[in-house]
């Protein structure tokens, strides 16, 4: 199986603080990979480097064996990378369906599509596609509602749908299950498994280890900006270095 | 129709056009206090091109569009420095722009300087009214397009819009430029209604009023500027009518104080403007499935 994403010796510093230190890992095409680590390990920084919000200091990132290190953030959705956010970043004043339509933007970015009155002719193909994706995600009861009025768990899943409708090769999910109850987590898992089975590669940052174990086959563990372990979920929970990172080492002087 | 009513409708139409000129940038998150500047550029360009005595005497079918396009061009060029600023700094930058325009025109002898400039071609509502209708329809159309969707996403979250492939800079420049075009259009039409233009008509107070039309009306939907302009045009007149009928001092001499209280009241009661999306949904009940209506 080939890799969809390669990180090679990626480094990033903020001032004198090295936040990402020589991190390399690969994500296999079609896989469901988790990126875990204690708070402040650099998981979200990795996501921001991948989506182009930050520039890497050294090393490189490639998608489908093409170096994308220099590609600006706006163009990265065109080459097949889409993401959700740790804190909900839906557009609060837009309706559910309009938020999903924003996810389609790069597929419809011609002058003709930009000036077609989507809101006046409601039976257009983009609205239908967006509605279809909402139905598939079990969110079809809210298409016209302004998202700021919807429950947290629903907003969280709309964000995933918005990222999915851009047809990404690689979907980056930053704590998709955070704050969800068990029913909502289960629904999210079904949604992600469906996306995965249709060929989208998932890279998930998540603290909920049960969710990670149920969803992912491969786990990368970061601590203080370094990769400390890589393996299956079962191996991870047995690895002494990982346990030390989460629970503290035997030789700590806490007492 | 009485001359009084005609006068009100003329002012309403001009207010609506200038409201859309500030609304379109506002829908993309830009607070524009430069309405006066665009109005001046439009009015003077049109007046100079169309005036028979001191200008070039061209037909208004040509001069009004040219004046609006020229104002749009100025807006396009100004958008590059102005869009580098945000929030309250953008308010200051656009205000400074309007003051500079006023200062330049005041010192241009070719258009009469401080003594103003006569406009020789007079029109009645036959030009203004259809243009206003077209501007309103254009506002609704533009907001309904994907371009409008991009504008509104930038208003909510510029960085996320960028990550979804929206060319945020182009959309922001576009919204600002179209706003400037409509401002110039309002200025050009003004001259042909009142036959005389002077820079003193368009000071800071004018720009503040126009921004208030939009903020009180609401920036979320294209209904906002329409309702806001109507609110600001009709309420003082209604207060005047009440004052004339009853003789109560609050509605006669203190009419504008009463109006001020109403504005403050609107800001407290409807901080996101009169026409919010939720309010429109309540009005039309178009998209809330019954199961989602909370029974409390």
Short mmCIF file of C-alpha atoms in Angstrom, two decimals:
data_model
loop_
_atom_site.label_atom_id
_atom_site.label_comp_id
_atom_site.label_asym_id
_atom_site.label_seq_id
_atom_site.Cartn_x
_atom_site.Cartn_y
_atom_site.Cartn_z
CA UNK A 1 0.00 0.00 0.00
CA UNK A 2 1.45 3.39 -0.96
CA UNK A 3 1.54 6.47 1.22
CA UNK A 4 -0.78 9.40 0.75
CA UNK A 5 1.17 11.63 3.14
CA UNK A 6 4.86 11.72 4.01
CA UNK A 7 6.40 13.97 6.63
CA UNK A 8 10.18 14.04 6.46
CA UNK A 9 12.20 15.64 9.31
CA UNK A 10 9.65 18.40 9.80
CA UNK A 11 10.71 21.13 12.24
CA UNK A 12 8.92 24.22 13.52
CA UNK A 13 9.94 26.75 16.16
CA UNK A 14 8.08 29.68 17.66
CA UNK A 15 10.79 32.07 18.79
CA UNK A 16 13.24 29.95 20.77
CA UNK A 17 10.74 27.20 21.44
CA UNK A 18 11.04 24.15 19.23
CA UNK A 19 7.45 22.97 18.93
CA UNK A 20 8.00 20.28 16.31
CA UNK A 21 11.37 18.57 16.43
CA UNK A 22 12.45 16.32 13.57
CA UNK A 23 9.11 14.58 13.09
CA UNK A 24 8.76 12.03 10.30
CA UNK A 25 5.88 9.69 9.68
CA UNK A 26 3.82 8.34 6.81
CA UNK A 27 0.11 7.89 6.37
CA UNK A 28 -0.89 4.96 4.17
CA UNK A 29 -3.44 5.51 1.44
CA UNK A 30 -6.92 4.56 2.59
CA UNK A 31 -5.81 4.09 6.19
CA UNK A 32 -7.28 5.51 9.37
CA UNK A 33 -4.39 6.93 11.34
CA UNK A 34 -4.51 8.63 14.73
CA UNK A 35 -2.14 11.28 15.98
CA UNK A 36 -2.13 11.32 19.77
CA UNK A 37 -0.11 12.80 22.59
CA UNK A 38 -0.51 14.75 25.83
CA UNK A 39 -1.59 18.41 25.79
CA UNK A 40 1.01 20.63 24.18
CA UNK A 41 2.64 17.74 22.31
CA UNK A 42 2.30 19.57 18.98
CA UNK A 43 -0.61 17.71 17.39
CA UNK A 44 -2.54 20.79 16.32
CA UNK A 45 0.72 22.41 15.18
CA UNK A 46 1.29 19.43 12.87
CA UNK A 47 -2.24 19.97 11.49
CA UNK A 48 -1.55 23.66 10.96
CA UNK A 49 1.68 22.79 9.12
CA UNK A 50 -0.19 20.26 6.99
CA UNK A 51 -2.95 22.68 6.06
CA UNK A 52 -0.47 25.47 5.40
CA UNK A 53 -1.48 27.87 8.17
CA UNK A 54 2.13 27.70 9.41
CA UNK A 55 5.20 27.29 7.23
CA UNK A 56 7.67 24.58 8.13
CA UNK A 57 11.14 25.73 9.17
CA UNK A 58 12.82 22.70 7.64
CA UNK A 59 11.94 19.28 6.33
CA UNK A 60 9.18 18.61 3.87
CA UNK A 61 5.65 17.39 3.51
CA UNK A 62 4.43 15.50 0.48
CA UNK A 63 0.98 14.45 -0.59
CA UNK A 64 0.75 11.56 -3.06
CA UNK A 65 4.54 11.86 -3.54
CA UNK A 66 4.35 15.51 -4.60
CA UNK A 67 6.17 17.98 -2.39
CA UNK A 68 3.55 20.41 -1.08
CA UNK A 69 5.73 22.26 1.44
CA UNK A 70 5.62 25.49 -0.57
CA UNK A 71 1.95 25.35 -1.65
CA UNK A 72 -0.06 28.17 -0.03
CA UNK A 73 -2.90 27.30 2.38
CA UNK A 74 -5.66 28.32 -0.04
CA UNK A 75 -4.50 25.91 -2.75
CA UNK A 76 -4.15 22.86 -0.50
CA UNK A 77 -7.83 21.99 -0.74
CA UNK A 78 -7.41 21.74 -4.53
CA UNK A 79 -4.79 19.04 -4.17
CA UNK A 80 -7.01 16.98 -1.91
CA UNK A 81 -6.55 18.00 1.69
CA UNK A 82 -9.38 19.18 3.90
CA UNK A 83 -9.75 19.58 7.65
CA UNK A 84 -11.99 20.17 10.64
CA UNK A 85 -11.05 22.18 13.70
CA UNK A 86 -10.55 21.58 17.39
CA UNK A 87 -12.95 24.40 18.29
CA UNK A 88 -15.93 24.54 15.98
CA UNK A 89 -15.14 26.89 13.12
CA UNK A 90 -18.43 26.79 11.23
CA UNK A 91 -19.70 30.10 9.89
CA UNK A 92 -22.20 31.01 12.64
CA UNK A 93 -24.41 33.25 10.48
CA UNK A 94 -24.72 30.80 7.61
CA UNK A 95 -27.26 28.01 7.44
CA UNK A 96 -26.26 24.37 7.61
CA UNK A 97 -26.56 23.93 3.88
CA UNK A 98 -24.58 27.10 3.14
CA UNK A 99 -21.79 25.89 5.39
CA UNK A 100 -21.72 22.62 3.49
CA UNK A 101 -21.74 24.54 0.20
CA UNK A 102 -18.62 26.37 1.37
CA UNK A 103 -16.97 22.95 1.49
CA UNK A 104 -17.76 22.57 -2.23
CA UNK A 105 -16.17 25.92 -3.06
CA UNK A 106 -13.03 24.69 -4.78
CA UNK A 107 -15.10 22.35 -6.97
CA UNK A 108 -17.24 25.28 -8.17
CA UNK A 109 -14.74 28.06 -8.47
CA UNK A 110 -15.40 29.28 -12.01
CA UNK A 111 -16.80 32.72 -12.88
CA UNK A 112 -20.03 31.09 -14.01
CA UNK A 113 -20.48 29.12 -10.78
CA UNK A 114 -19.52 32.12 -8.64
CA UNK A 115 -22.29 34.26 -10.10
CA UNK A 116 -25.04 31.67 -10.32
CA UNK A 117 -27.84 32.66 -7.89
CA UNK A 118 -27.71 29.58 -5.64
CA UNK A 119 -29.98 31.13 -3.05
CA UNK A 120 -32.72 32.09 -5.51
CA UNK A 121 -32.84 28.89 -7.55
CA UNK A 122 -32.90 26.40 -4.73
CA UNK A 123 -33.01 23.29 -6.90
CA UNK A 124 -29.44 23.75 -8.14
CA UNK A 125 -27.08 20.78 -8.18
CA UNK A 126 -24.84 22.14 -5.40
CA UNK A 127 -27.71 22.45 -2.97
CA UNK A 128 -28.85 18.93 -3.90
CA UNK A 129 -25.35 17.55 -3.36
CA UNK A 130 -25.09 19.32 -0.01
CA UNK A 131 -28.49 18.00 1.07
CA UNK A 132 -27.51 14.52 -0.02
CA UNK A 133 -24.36 14.64 2.12
CA UNK A 134 -26.36 15.85 5.10
CA UNK A 135 -28.87 13.02 4.66
CA UNK A 136 -26.04 10.49 4.50
CA UNK A 137 -24.67 11.90 7.75
CA UNK A 138 -28.10 11.74 9.40
CA UNK A 139 -28.28 15.54 9.69
CA UNK A 140 -31.09 16.16 7.21
CA UNK A 141 -33.42 17.86 9.70
CA UNK A 142 -31.48 21.12 9.80
CA UNK A 143 -30.65 22.26 6.22
CA UNK A 144 -31.99 25.82 6.40
CA UNK A 145 -31.22 26.60 10.00
CA UNK A 146 -28.52 29.03 11.04
CA UNK A 147 -25.81 26.86 12.59
CA UNK A 148 -25.21 28.97 15.69
CA UNK A 149 -28.60 27.81 16.96
CA UNK A 150 -27.86 24.10 16.65
CA UNK A 151 -26.64 21.76 19.41
CA UNK A 152 -22.88 21.35 19.84
CA UNK A 153 -22.83 17.71 18.76
CA UNK A 154 -24.70 18.51 15.55
CA UNK A 155 -22.36 21.41 14.72
CA UNK A 156 -19.38 19.16 15.28
CA UNK A 157 -20.69 16.67 12.71
CA UNK A 158 -21.65 19.41 10.24
CA UNK A 159 -18.01 20.43 10.33
CA UNK A 160 -16.99 16.94 9.31
CA UNK A 161 -19.56 16.94 6.50
CA UNK A 162 -18.29 20.33 5.29
CA UNK A 163 -14.76 18.93 5.10
CA UNK A 164 -15.97 15.74 3.40
CA UNK A 165 -17.92 17.39 0.55
CA UNK A 166 -14.68 18.82 -0.82
CA UNK A 167 -13.82 15.21 -1.81
CA UNK A 168 -10.45 15.14 -0.05
CA UNK A 169 -7.85 12.38 -0.48
CA UNK A 170 -6.76 13.14 3.05
CA UNK A 171 -9.15 14.34 5.73
CA UNK A 172 -7.59 15.93 8.81
CA UNK A 173 -9.82 15.81 11.89
CA UNK A 174 -8.77 17.75 14.96
CA UNK A 175 -10.49 16.20 17.99
CA UNK A 176 -13.76 15.36 16.18
CA UNK A 177 -15.18 13.52 19.20
CA UNK A 178 -14.31 16.12 21.85
CA UNK A 179 -17.39 17.07 23.84
CA UNK A 180 -19.67 14.53 22.17
CA UNK A 181 -21.83 12.13 24.18
CA UNK A 182 -21.60 8.41 23.51
CA UNK A 183 -24.49 8.33 21.01
CA UNK A 184 -23.02 11.23 19.07
CA UNK A 185 -19.57 9.64 19.14
CA UNK A 186 -21.02 6.45 17.70
CA UNK A 187 -22.79 8.37 14.93
CA UNK A 188 -19.56 10.22 14.17
CA UNK A 189 -17.70 6.93 13.97
CA UNK A 190 -20.23 5.52 11.49
CA UNK A 191 -19.90 8.68 9.39
CA UNK A 192 -16.11 8.44 9.36
CA UNK A 193 -16.11 4.73 8.57
CA UNK A 194 -18.39 5.41 5.63
CA UNK A 195 -16.01 8.10 4.37
CA UNK A 196 -13.07 5.79 4.87
CA UNK A 197 -14.71 2.94 2.98
CA UNK A 198 -15.26 5.24 0.02
CA UNK A 199 -11.52 5.83 -0.18
CA UNK A 200 -10.78 8.90 1.96
CA UNK A 201 -7.70 8.61 4.15
CA UNK A 202 -8.28 9.82 7.71
CA UNK A 203 -5.73 11.42 10.00
CA UNK A 204 -7.32 12.03 13.38
CA UNK A 205 -6.10 13.92 16.43
CA UNK A 206 -8.04 12.59 19.38
CA UNK A 207 -7.82 12.20 23.15
CA UNK A 208 -10.60 9.66 23.47
CA UNK A 209 -8.60 6.40 23.31
CA UNK A 210 -11.70 4.25 22.98
CA UNK A 211 -12.67 6.20 19.90
CA UNK A 212 -9.12 5.84 18.53
CA UNK A 213 -9.08 2.09 19.21
CA UNK A 214 -12.44 1.61 17.51
CA UNK A 215 -11.65 3.73 14.47
CA UNK A 216 -7.95 3.63 13.72
CA UNK A 217 -5.53 0.90 12.67
CA UNK A 218 -2.40 2.94 13.14
CA UNK A 219 -1.31 5.41 15.82
CA UNK A 220 1.48 8.00 15.90
CA UNK A 221 2.36 9.35 19.35
CA UNK A 222 3.91 12.77 19.89
CA UNK A 223 5.37 14.21 23.08
CA UNK A 224 7.04 17.62 23.39
CA UNK A 225 7.20 17.96 19.61
CA UNK A 226 8.89 14.59 19.01
CA UNK A 227 7.52 11.37 17.69
CA UNK A 228 7.98 8.83 20.49
CA UNK A 229 6.09 5.86 19.12
CA UNK A 230 4.26 4.49 16.11
CA UNK A 231 2.23 1.30 15.91
CA UNK A 232 -1.17 -0.31 16.33
CA UNK A 233 -3.52 0.91 19.08
CA UNK A 234 -2.81 -2.19 21.17
CA UNK A 235 0.93 -1.74 20.97
CA UNK A 236 0.57 1.90 21.92
CA UNK A 237 -1.24 1.20 25.15
CA UNK A 238 1.50 -1.22 26.20
CA UNK A 239 4.50 0.88 25.25
CA UNK A 240 6.45 2.09 28.33
CA UNK A 241 7.49 5.38 26.68
CA UNK A 242 3.87 6.25 25.88
CA UNK A 243 2.76 5.36 29.38
CA UNK A 244 5.51 7.56 30.72
CA UNK A 245 4.44 10.47 28.54
CA UNK A 246 0.84 10.24 29.72
CA UNK A 247 1.25 9.14 33.33
CA UNK A 248 4.74 10.34 34.26
CA UNK A 249 7.85 8.15 34.58
CA UNK A 250 8.91 5.96 37.51
CA UNK A 251 11.81 8.21 38.27
CA UNK A 252 9.79 11.39 38.59
CA UNK A 253 10.15 13.37 41.77
CA UNK A 254 6.51 14.21 42.26
CA UNK A 255 6.70 13.33 45.92
CA UNK B 1 -48.81 62.45 -5.37
CA UNK B 2 -48.07 65.51 -3.29
CA UNK B 3 -44.73 67.29 -3.62
CA UNK B 4 -44.03 66.33 -0.02
CA UNK B 5 -44.50 62.62 -0.74
CA UNK B 6 -42.40 62.86 -3.91
CA UNK B 7 -39.66 64.53 -1.89
CA UNK B 8 -39.73 61.73 0.69
CA UNK B 9 -39.59 59.05 -2.00
CA UNK B 10 -36.62 60.75 -3.69
CA UNK B 11 -34.73 60.80 -0.40
CA UNK B 12 -35.75 57.21 0.32
CA UNK B 13 -34.46 56.00 -3.07
CA UNK B 14 -31.11 57.75 -2.64
CA UNK B 15 -30.83 56.40 0.90
CA UNK B 16 -31.53 52.88 -0.30
CA UNK B 17 -28.86 53.01 -3.00
CA UNK B 18 -26.22 54.42 -0.67
CA UNK B 19 -27.26 51.87 1.98
CA UNK B 20 -26.53 49.01 -0.45
CA UNK B 21 -23.21 50.65 -1.25
CA UNK B 22 -22.19 50.29 2.41
CA UNK B 23 -24.03 47.00 2.94
CA UNK B 24 -22.12 44.95 0.36
CA UNK B 25 -18.71 45.58 1.96
CA UNK B 26 -20.31 45.20 5.41
CA UNK B 27 -21.66 41.76 4.43
CA UNK B 28 -18.02 40.78 3.82
CA UNK B 29 -17.03 42.13 7.24
CA UNK B 30 -15.85 45.61 6.23
CA UNK B 31 -17.08 48.61 8.21
CA UNK B 32 -17.13 51.49 5.77
CA UNK B 33 -17.41 55.08 7.00
CA UNK B 34 -16.51 56.48 3.61
CA UNK B 35 -19.98 56.71 2.02
CA UNK B 36 -19.62 60.50 1.78
CA UNK B 37 -16.37 60.18 -0.19
CA UNK B 38 -17.88 57.93 -2.86
CA UNK B 39 -21.01 60.06 -3.03
CA UNK B 40 -18.86 63.18 -3.66
CA UNK B 41 -16.78 61.52 -6.37
CA UNK B 42 -19.90 60.25 -8.14
CA UNK B 43 -21.81 63.52 -7.84
CA UNK B 44 -18.98 65.76 -9.04
CA UNK B 45 -17.87 63.45 -11.87
CA UNK B 46 -21.41 63.27 -13.17
CA UNK B 47 -22.05 66.99 -12.69
CA UNK B 48 -18.89 68.02 -14.50
CA UNK B 49 -19.58 65.67 -17.41
CA UNK B 50 -23.27 66.57 -17.79
CA UNK B 51 -23.49 70.26 -16.88
CA UNK B 52 -24.28 72.44 -19.90
CA UNK B 53 -22.80 75.71 -18.57
CA UNK B 54 -19.56 74.89 -16.82
CA UNK B 55 -19.12 71.23 -17.72
CA UNK B 56 -19.01 69.14 -20.88
CA UNK B 57 -22.76 68.92 -21.48
CA UNK B 58 -22.84 65.16 -22.16
CA UNK B 59 -26.14 63.24 -21.97
CA UNK B 60 -26.96 61.72 -18.55
CA UNK B 61 -27.46 58.26 -20.06
CA UNK B 62 -23.69 58.37 -20.47
CA UNK B 63 -22.57 60.48 -17.53
CA UNK B 64 -24.34 58.56 -14.74
CA UNK B 65 -22.79 55.18 -15.66
CA UNK B 66 -19.39 56.79 -16.28
CA UNK B 67 -19.50 58.56 -12.90
CA UNK B 68 -20.41 55.30 -11.15
CA UNK B 69 -17.70 53.34 -12.98
CA UNK B 70 -15.11 56.02 -12.22
CA UNK B 71 -16.05 55.90 -8.52
CA UNK B 72 -15.79 52.12 -8.68
CA UNK B 73 -12.29 52.48 -10.12
CA UNK B 74 -11.29 54.84 -7.32
CA UNK B 75 -12.77 52.36 -4.82
CA UNK B 76 -10.85 49.51 -6.44
CA UNK B 77 -7.55 51.40 -6.12
CA UNK B 78 -8.32 52.54 -2.57
CA UNK B 79 -9.29 49.03 -1.49
CA UNK B 80 -5.65 47.90 -1.49
CA UNK B 81 -4.45 50.21 1.29
CA UNK B 82 -7.81 50.25 3.11
CA UNK B 83 -8.24 46.46 3.21
CA UNK B 84 -4.95 46.14 5.05
CA UNK B 85 -6.82 47.51 8.06
CA UNK B 86 -9.52 45.82 10.13
CA UNK B 87 -12.39 46.69 12.44
CA UNK B 88 -12.19 50.12 14.02
CA UNK B 89 -9.04 50.93 12.03
CA UNK B 90 -10.93 50.31 8.82
CA UNK B 91 -13.61 52.74 10.03
CA UNK B 92 -10.87 55.34 10.53
CA UNK B 93 -9.21 54.60 7.18
CA UNK B 94 -12.45 54.93 5.21
CA UNK B 95 -13.35 58.07 7.17
CA UNK B 96 -9.94 59.54 6.32
CA UNK B 97 -10.52 58.67 2.67
CA UNK B 98 -13.84 60.56 2.66
CA UNK B 99 -12.22 63.59 4.31
CA UNK B 100 -9.41 63.60 1.74
CA UNK B 101 -11.91 63.46 -1.12
CA UNK B 102 -13.87 66.36 0.42
CA UNK B 103 -10.66 68.33 0.92
CA UNK B 104 -9.55 67.84 -2.68
CA UNK B 105 -12.92 68.75 -4.20
CA UNK B 106 -13.21 71.84 -1.96
CA UNK B 107 -10.00 73.08 -3.51
CA UNK B 108 -10.83 72.26 -7.13
CA UNK B 109 -11.82 75.54 -8.77
CA UNK B 110 -12.90 73.75 -11.95
CA UNK B 111 -15.91 72.34 -10.04
CA UNK B 112 -16.63 75.46 -8.06
CA UNK B 113 -14.68 74.70 -4.88
CA UNK B 114 -16.57 75.60 -1.71
CA UNK B 115 -19.40 77.37 -3.53
CA UNK B 116 -20.74 74.16 -5.06
CA UNK B 117 -21.60 73.23 -8.61
CA UNK B 118 -24.89 73.51 -10.51
CA UNK B 119 -26.35 70.48 -12.27
CA UNK B 120 -28.33 71.55 -15.31
CA UNK B 121 -30.09 68.33 -16.27
CA UNK B 122 -33.03 67.75 -13.97
CA UNK B 123 -34.80 64.42 -13.74
CA UNK B 124 -37.84 63.33 -11.79
CA UNK B 125 -38.42 59.90 -10.33
CA UNK B 126 -38.49 58.32 -13.81
CA UNK B 127 -34.75 57.68 -13.62
CA UNK B 128 -34.22 57.32 -9.89
CA UNK B 129 -37.02 54.88 -9.14
CA UNK B 130 -36.13 52.19 -11.71
CA UNK B 131 -32.44 52.45 -10.84
CA UNK B 132 -33.27 51.96 -7.17
CA UNK B 133 -35.33 48.88 -7.96
CA UNK B 134 -32.45 47.46 -10.02
CA UNK B 135 -29.96 48.16 -7.20
CA UNK B 136 -32.15 46.36 -4.66
CA UNK B 137 -32.61 43.37 -6.98
CA UNK B 138 -28.88 43.35 -7.65
CA UNK B 139 -28.20 43.29 -3.89
CA UNK B 140 -30.47 40.28 -3.44
CA UNK B 141 -28.98 38.55 -6.48
CA UNK B 142 -25.36 39.10 -5.46
CA UNK B 143 -25.87 37.82 -1.91
CA UNK B 144 -27.55 34.68 -3.27
CA UNK B 145 -24.57 33.73 -5.46
CA UNK B 146 -21.50 31.75 -4.47
CA UNK B 147 -19.62 35.07 -4.54
CA UNK B 148 -22.10 36.34 -1.95
CA UNK B 149 -21.65 33.14 0.04
CA UNK B 150 -17.90 33.76 0.01
CA UNK B 151 -18.48 37.32 1.22
CA UNK B 152 -20.59 36.13 4.12
CA UNK B 153 -18.11 33.39 5.04
CA UNK B 154 -15.30 35.95 5.11
CA UNK B 155 -17.48 38.06 7.41
CA UNK B 156 -17.73 35.11 9.80
CA UNK B 157 -14.25 33.58 9.55
CA UNK B 158 -11.69 34.74 7.03
CA UNK B 159 -9.05 32.10 7.78
CA UNK B 160 -11.40 29.16 7.42
CA UNK B 161 -12.78 30.61 4.17
CA UNK B 162 -9.20 30.71 2.90
CA UNK B 163 -8.65 27.06 3.81
CA UNK B 164 -11.74 26.12 1.82
CA UNK B 165 -10.20 27.69 -1.25
CA UNK B 166 -11.97 31.06 -1.22
CA UNK B 167 -9.81 33.75 -2.79
CA UNK B 168 -10.45 36.01 0.17
CA UNK B 169 -8.48 38.97 -1.10
CA UNK B 170 -10.25 39.02 -4.45
CA UNK B 171 -13.68 38.74 -2.82
CA UNK B 172 -12.91 41.55 -0.36
CA UNK B 173 -11.62 43.84 -3.12
CA UNK B 174 -14.69 42.92 -5.20
CA UNK B 175 -17.14 43.76 -2.41
CA UNK B 176 -15.42 47.07 -1.68
CA UNK B 177 -15.32 48.01 -5.38
CA UNK B 178 -18.98 47.19 -6.00
CA UNK B 179 -19.82 49.23 -2.90
CA UNK B 180 -17.86 52.20 -4.28
CA UNK B 181 -19.64 51.83 -7.64
CA UNK B 182 -23.05 52.03 -5.97
CA UNK B 183 -21.89 55.00 -3.85
CA UNK B 184 -20.86 56.83 -7.03
CA UNK B 185 -24.21 55.92 -8.61
CA UNK B 186 -26.09 57.42 -5.65
CA UNK B 187 -23.99 60.60 -5.90
CA UNK B 188 -24.59 60.95 -9.65
CA UNK B 189 -28.35 60.51 -9.22
CA UNK B 190 -28.44 62.99 -6.33
CA UNK B 191 -27.26 65.86 -8.53
CA UNK B 192 -30.04 65.37 -11.07
CA UNK B 193 -32.68 65.45 -8.34
CA UNK B 194 -31.53 68.54 -6.46
CA UNK B 195 -29.87 70.44 -9.33
CA UNK B 196 -27.05 71.64 -7.12
CA UNK B 197 -24.27 69.83 -5.32
CA UNK B 198 -21.86 70.97 -2.65
CA UNK B 199 -19.31 69.07 -0.63
CA UNK B 200 -20.81 70.28 2.66
CA UNK B 201 -23.81 67.97 2.04
CA UNK B 202 -21.61 64.96 2.60
CA UNK B 203 -19.74 65.24 5.83
CA UNK B 204 -18.97 62.75 8.55
CA UNK B 205 -22.57 62.85 9.79
CA UNK B 206 -23.78 61.59 6.42
CA UNK B 207 -21.37 58.64 6.49
CA UNK B 208 -22.37 57.80 10.06
CA UNK B 209 -26.04 57.82 9.11
CA UNK B 210 -25.46 55.50 6.18
CA UNK B 211 -23.46 53.07 8.30
CA UNK B 212 -26.31 53.18 10.82
CA UNK B 213 -28.88 52.36 8.10
CA UNK B 214 -26.93 49.19 7.47
CA UNK B 215 -26.14 48.24 11.06
CA UNK B 216 -29.68 48.95 12.30
CA UNK B 217 -31.17 47.24 9.26
CA UNK B 218 -28.87 44.22 9.64
CA UNK B 219 -25.86 42.98 7.68
CA UNK B 220 -26.87 39.33 7.51
CA UNK B 221 -29.43 39.54 4.73
CA UNK B 222 -30.06 41.85 1.76
CA UNK B 223 -33.28 42.96 3.50
CA UNK B 224 -31.14 44.85 6.01
CA UNK B 225 -30.19 47.98 4.04
CA UNK B 226 -33.70 48.22 2.53
CA UNK B 227 -35.37 48.13 5.94
CA UNK B 228 -32.65 50.29 7.53
CA UNK B 229 -32.98 53.03 4.90
CA UNK B 230 -36.78 52.96 5.24
CA UNK B 231 -36.51 53.11 9.02
CA UNK B 232 -34.25 56.16 8.90
CA UNK B 233 -36.30 57.90 6.24
CA UNK B 234 -39.78 57.29 7.60
CA UNK B 235 -39.42 57.38 11.40
CA UNK B 236 -38.42 61.09 11.58
CA UNK B 237 -41.31 61.92 9.23
CA UNK B 238 -43.74 59.85 11.25
CA UNK B 239 -42.56 61.61 14.41
CA UNK B 240 -43.07 64.93 12.62
CA UNK B 241 -46.60 63.96 11.62
CA UNK B 242 -47.42 62.92 15.18
CA UNK B 243 -45.98 66.24 16.40
CA UNK B 244 -48.05 68.25 13.92
CA UNK B 245 -51.21 66.40 14.87
CA UNK B 246 -50.82 66.43 18.63
CA UNK B 247 -48.55 69.40 19.35
CA UNK B 248 -46.65 67.36 21.96
CA UNK B 249 -43.21 68.90 22.38
CA UNK B 250 -41.46 65.52 22.32
CA UNK B 251 -42.55 65.10 18.68
CA UNK B 252 -41.97 68.68 17.53
CA UNK B 253 -38.80 70.39 18.78
CA UNK B 254 -37.45 67.24 20.40
CA UNK B 255 -38.15 65.08 17.35
CA UNK B 256 -34.52 64.13 16.82
CA UNK B 257 -33.99 63.44 20.50
CA UNK B 258 -36.92 61.01 20.33
CA UNK B 259 -35.41 59.50 17.19
CA UNK B 260 -32.07 59.08 19.00
CA UNK B 261 -33.81 57.22 21.81
CA UNK B 262 -35.43 54.92 19.24
CA UNK B 263 -32.02 54.20 17.65
CA UNK B 264 -30.47 53.36 21.02
CA UNK B 265 -33.48 51.20 21.77
CA UNK B 266 -33.02 49.30 18.50
CA UNK B 267 -29.37 48.71 19.31
CA UNK B 268 -30.28 47.26 22.70
CA UNK B 269 -33.17 45.15 21.45
CA UNK B 270 -31.74 44.05 18.13
CA UNK B 271 -27.94 44.26 18.30
CA UNK B 272 -27.54 42.31 15.05
CA UNK B 273 -29.99 44.56 13.20
CA UNK B 274 -33.72 44.44 12.53
CA UNK B 275 -33.57 41.87 9.74
CA UNK B 276 -31.64 38.87 11.04
CA UNK B 277 -31.85 35.46 9.42
CA UNK B 278 -33.67 34.01 12.40
CA UNK B 279 -36.22 36.81 12.20
CA UNK B 280 -36.78 36.16 8.48
CA UNK B 281 -37.28 32.47 9.16
CA UNK B 282 -39.87 33.36 11.74
CA UNK B 283 -41.59 35.61 9.20
CA UNK B 284 -41.65 33.10 6.38
CA UNK B 285 -41.36 29.82 8.32
CA UNK B 286 -39.64 28.46 5.28
CA UNK B 287 -37.09 26.03 6.57
CA UNK B 288 -37.74 25.06 10.14
CA UNK B 289 -39.20 21.57 10.21
CA UNK B 290 -42.03 21.34 12.73
CA UNK B 291 -40.14 18.86 14.86
CA UNK B 292 -37.46 21.45 15.54
CA UNK B 293 -39.70 24.22 16.78
CA UNK B 294 -39.16 24.39 20.50
CA UNK B 295 -42.37 24.36 22.51
CA UNK B 296 -41.52 26.39 25.56
#
